[in-house]
Amino acid sequence: GPDLYVYLSNKSNFQKEGDIGEILNLGLLKGTKGGQSYSIEKTIKQLEKYRSVLIYCKKFAVSFTFANLKWTEFIIKLFLVYYFGYILG
């Protein structure tokens, strides 16, 4: 799809069209296969309000897909990337 962006959103459920909540734009989707990483220049405290990751098409104002965040796993992965530069295992 054209014009796809990765957002963090404070919502945890989405319709194809409609309100996407308060978002943090992580940038253009880098690809549709393989691993991707995005820089987030916020503190853990600032990120706590976000409940999901959303793939969103700006051009057509529609949600493609989303995944709810599991904060415990997310924080552990952030820690590993920050201190070791990658996720172990």
JSON list of C-alpha atoms in Angstrom, two decimals:
[
{"chain": "A", "resi": 1, "resn": "GLY", "atom": "CA", "xyz": [0.00, 0.00, 0.00]},
{"chain": "A", "resi": 2, "resn": "PRO", "atom": "CA", "xyz": [1.09, 3.56, -0.61]},
{"chain": "A", "resi": 3, "resn": "ASP", "atom": "CA", "xyz": [2.05, 6.06, 2.08]},
{"chain": "A", "resi": 4, "resn": "LEU", "atom": "CA", "xyz": [2.15, 3.59, 5.01]},
{"chain": "A", "resi": 5, "resn": "TYR", "atom": "CA", "xyz": [3.29, 4.85, 8.39]},
{"chain": "A", "resi": 6, "resn": "VAL", "atom": "CA", "xyz": [4.01, 3.19, 11.73]},
{"chain": "A", "resi": 7, "resn": "TYR", "atom": "CA", "xyz": [2.23, 4.85, 14.66]},
{"chain": "A", "resi": 8, "resn": "LEU", "atom": "CA", "xyz": [1.96, 4.20, 18.34]},
{"chain": "A", "resi": 9, "resn": "SER", "atom": "CA", "xyz": [-1.61, 4.94, 19.43]},
{"chain": "A", "resi": 10, "resn": "ASN", "atom": "CA", "xyz": [-3.33, 5.36, 22.78]},
{"chain": "A", "resi": 11, "resn": "LYS", "atom": "CA", "xyz": [-6.26, 3.28, 21.44]},
{"chain": "A", "resi": 12, "resn": "SER", "atom": "CA", "xyz": [-6.34, -0.50, 21.52]},
{"chain": "A", "resi": 13, "resn": "ASN", "atom": "CA", "xyz": [-8.98, -1.26, 18.89]},
{"chain": "A", "resi": 14, "resn": "PHE", "atom": "CA", "xyz": [-9.47, 0.16, 15.41]},
{"chain": "A", "resi": 15, "resn": "GLN", "atom": "CA", "xyz": [-11.94, 0.17, 12.56]},
{"chain": "A", "resi": 16, "resn": "LYS", "atom": "CA", "xyz": [-10.62, 0.44, 9.00]},
{"chain": "A", "resi": 17, "resn": "GLU", "atom": "CA", "xyz": [-11.63, 4.12, 8.92]},
{"chain": "A", "resi": 18, "resn": "GLY", "atom": "CA", "xyz": [-12.15, 6.48, 11.81]},
{"chain": "A", "resi": 19, "resn": "ASP", "atom": "CA", "xyz": [-10.50, 7.77, 14.94]},
{"chain": "A", "resi": 20, "resn": "ILE", "atom": "CA", "xyz": [-6.95, 6.50, 15.48]},
{"chain": "A", "resi": 21, "resn": "GLY", "atom": "CA", "xyz": [-6.53, 8.25, 18.83]},
{"chain": "A", "resi": 22, "resn": "GLU", "atom": "CA", "xyz": [-3.52, 10.17, 20.00]},
{"chain": "A", "resi": 23, "resn": "ILE", "atom": "CA", "xyz": [-0.51, 8.97, 18.02]},
{"chain": "A", "resi": 24, "resn": "LEU", "atom": "CA", "xyz": [3.26, 9.04, 17.97]},
{"chain": "A", "resi": 25, "resn": "ASN", "atom": "CA", "xyz": [4.50, 8.87, 14.37]},
{"chain": "A", "resi": 26, "resn": "LEU", "atom": "CA", "xyz": [7.53, 6.54, 14.11]},
{"chain": "A", "resi": 27, "resn": "GLY", "atom": "CA", "xyz": [7.94, 7.15, 10.37]},
{"chain": "A", "resi": 28, "resn": "LEU", "atom": "CA", "xyz": [7.31, 5.44, 7.07]},
{"chain": "A", "resi": 29, "resn": "LEU", "atom": "CA", "xyz": [6.93, 1.66, 7.08]},
{"chain": "A", "resi": 30, "resn": "LYS", "atom": "CA", "xyz": [10.37, 0.41, 6.02]},
{"chain": "A", "resi": 31, "resn": "GLY", "atom": "CA", "xyz": [9.17, -2.79, 4.34]},
{"chain": "A", "resi": 32, "resn": "THR", "atom": "CA", "xyz": [6.66, -5.61, 4.48]},
{"chain": "A", "resi": 33, "resn": "LYS", "atom": "CA", "xyz": [9.10, -8.45, 5.19]},
{"chain": "A", "resi": 34, "resn": "GLY", "atom": "CA", "xyz": [11.78, -9.01, 7.77]},
{"chain": "A", "resi": 35, "resn": "GLY", "atom": "CA", "xyz": [12.65, -7.14, 10.93]},
{"chain": "A", "resi": 36, "resn": "GLN", "atom": "CA", "xyz": [12.45, -3.40, 11.25]},
{"chain": "A", "resi": 37, "resn": "SER", "atom": "CA", "xyz": [13.53, -0.95, 13.91]},
{"chain": "A", "resi": 38, "resn": "TYR", "atom": "CA", "xyz": [12.43, 2.60, 14.63]},
{"chain": "A", "resi": 39, "resn": "SER", "atom": "CA", "xyz": [14.00, 5.21, 16.88]},
{"chain": "A", "resi": 40, "resn": "ILE", "atom": "CA", "xyz": [11.78, 6.43, 19.70]},
{"chain": "A", "resi": 41, "resn": "GLU", "atom": "CA", "xyz": [13.13, 9.47, 21.48]},
{"chain": "A", "resi": 42, "resn": "LYS", "atom": "CA", "xyz": [10.76, 9.36, 24.45]},
{"chain": "A", "resi": 43, "resn": "THR", "atom": "CA", "xyz": [11.12, 8.12, 28.00]},
{"chain": "A", "resi": 44, "resn": "ILE", "atom": "CA", "xyz": [9.40, 4.94, 29.15]},
{"chain": "A", "resi": 45, "resn": "LYS", "atom": "CA", "xyz": [7.08, 7.14, 31.23]},
{"chain": "A", "resi": 46, "resn": "GLN", "atom": "CA", "xyz": [6.07, 9.12, 28.11]},
{"chain": "A", "resi": 47, "resn": "LEU", "atom": "CA", "xyz": [5.38, 5.88, 26.23]},
{"chain": "A", "resi": 48, "resn": "GLU", "atom": "CA", "xyz": [3.10, 4.32, 28.85]},
{"chain": "A", "resi": 49, "resn": "LYS", "atom": "CA", "xyz": [-0.04, 5.92, 27.37]},
{"chain": "A", "resi": 50, "resn": "TYR", "atom": "CA", "xyz": [0.35, 4.10, 24.06]},
{"chain": "A", "resi": 51, "resn": "ARG", "atom": "CA", "xyz": [-1.62, 0.85, 23.80]},
{"chain": "A", "resi": 52, "resn": "SER", "atom": "CA", "xyz": [-0.93, -0.33, 20.25]},
{"chain": "A", "resi": 53, "resn": "VAL", "atom": "CA", "xyz": [1.21, -0.18, 17.14]},
{"chain": "A", "resi": 54, "resn": "LEU", "atom": "CA", "xyz": [-0.73, 0.81, 14.03]},
{"chain": "A", "resi": 55, "resn": "ILE", "atom": "CA", "xyz": [0.10, 0.61, 10.32]},
{"chain": "A", "resi": 56, "resn": "TYR", "atom": "CA", "xyz": [-1.77, 3.53, 8.78]},
{"chain": "A", "resi": 57, "resn": "CYS", "atom": "CA", "xyz": [-2.16, 4.83, 5.24]},
{"chain": "A", "resi": 58, "resn": "LYS", "atom": "CA", "xyz": [-2.10, 8.64, 5.32]},
{"chain": "A", "resi": 59, "resn": "LYS", "atom": "CA", "xyz": [-3.05, 9.02, 1.66]},
{"chain": "A", "resi": 60, "resn": "PHE", "atom": "CA", "xyz": [-6.37, 7.18, 2.06]},
{"chain": "A", "resi": 61, "resn": "ALA", "atom": "CA", "xyz": [-6.83, 7.76, 5.84]},
{"chain": "A", "resi": 62, "resn": "VAL", "atom": "CA", "xyz": [-7.31, 4.06, 6.63]},
{"chain": "A", "resi": 63, "resn": "SER", "atom": "CA", "xyz": [-5.82, 1.63, 9.12]},
{"chain": "A", "resi": 64, "resn": "PHE", "atom": "CA", "xyz": [-4.15, -1.42, 7.58]},
{"chain": "A", "resi": 65, "resn": "THR", "atom": "CA", "xyz": [-3.49, -3.39, 10.74]},
{"chain": "A", "resi": 66, "resn": "PHE", "atom": "CA", "xyz": [-2.61, -3.01, 14.41]},
{"chain": "A", "resi": 67, "resn": "ALA", "atom": "CA", "xyz": [-1.16, -4.95, 17.33]},
{"chain": "A", "resi": 68, "resn": "ASN", "atom": "CA", "xyz": [-1.78, -4.31, 21.00]},
{"chain": "A", "resi": 69, "resn": "LEU", "atom": "CA", "xyz": [1.38, -3.74, 23.03]},
{"chain": "A", "resi": 70, "resn": "LYS", "atom": "CA", "xyz": [2.40, -5.99, 25.90]},
{"chain": "A", "resi": 71, "resn": "TRP", "atom": "CA", "xyz": [4.35, -3.47, 27.95]},
{"chain": "A", "resi": 72, "resn": "THR", "atom": "CA", "xyz": [6.41, -5.90, 30.02]},
{"chain": "A", "resi": 73, "resn": "GLU", "atom": "CA", "xyz": [7.84, -7.56, 26.90]},
{"chain": "A", "resi": 74, "resn": "PHE", "atom": "CA", "xyz": [8.17, -4.19, 25.15]},
{"chain": "A", "resi": 75, "resn": "ILE", "atom": "CA", "xyz": [10.18, -2.63, 28.00]},
{"chain": "A", "resi": 76, "resn": "ILE", "atom": "CA", "xyz": [12.49, -5.66, 28.19]},
{"chain": "A", "resi": 77, "resn": "LYS", "atom": "CA", "xyz": [13.16, -5.44, 24.45]},
{"chain": "A", "resi": 78, "resn": "LEU", "atom": "CA", "xyz": [13.82, -1.69, 24.70]},
{"chain": "A", "resi": 79, "resn": "PHE", "atom": "CA", "xyz": [16.30, -2.35, 27.49]},
{"chain": "A", "resi": 80, "resn": "LEU", "atom": "CA", "xyz": [18.13, -5.03, 25.47]},
{"chain": "A", "resi": 81, "resn": "VAL", "atom": "CA", "xyz": [18.32, -2.85, 22.38]},
{"chain": "A", "resi": 82, "resn": "TYR", "atom": "CA", "xyz": [19.47, 0.18, 24.39]},
{"chain": "A", "resi": 83, "resn": "TYR", "atom": "CA", "xyz": [22.21, -1.63, 26.31]},
{"chain": "A", "resi": 84, "resn": "PHE", "atom": "CA", "xyz": [23.27, -4.33, 23.85]},
{"chain": "A", "resi": 85, "resn": "GLY", "atom": "CA", "xyz": [22.23, -2.91, 20.50]},
{"chain": "A", "resi": 86, "resn": "TYR", "atom": "CA", "xyz": [20.05, -5.92, 19.66]},
{"chain": "A", "resi": 87, "resn": "ILE", "atom": "CA", "xyz": [17.54, -8.38, 21.12]},
{"chain": "A", "resi": 88, "resn": "LEU", "atom": "CA", "xyz": [19.14, -11.58, 22.39]},
{"chain": "A", "resi": 89, "resn": "GLY", "atom": "CA", "xyz": [17.74, -14.95, 21.31]}
]
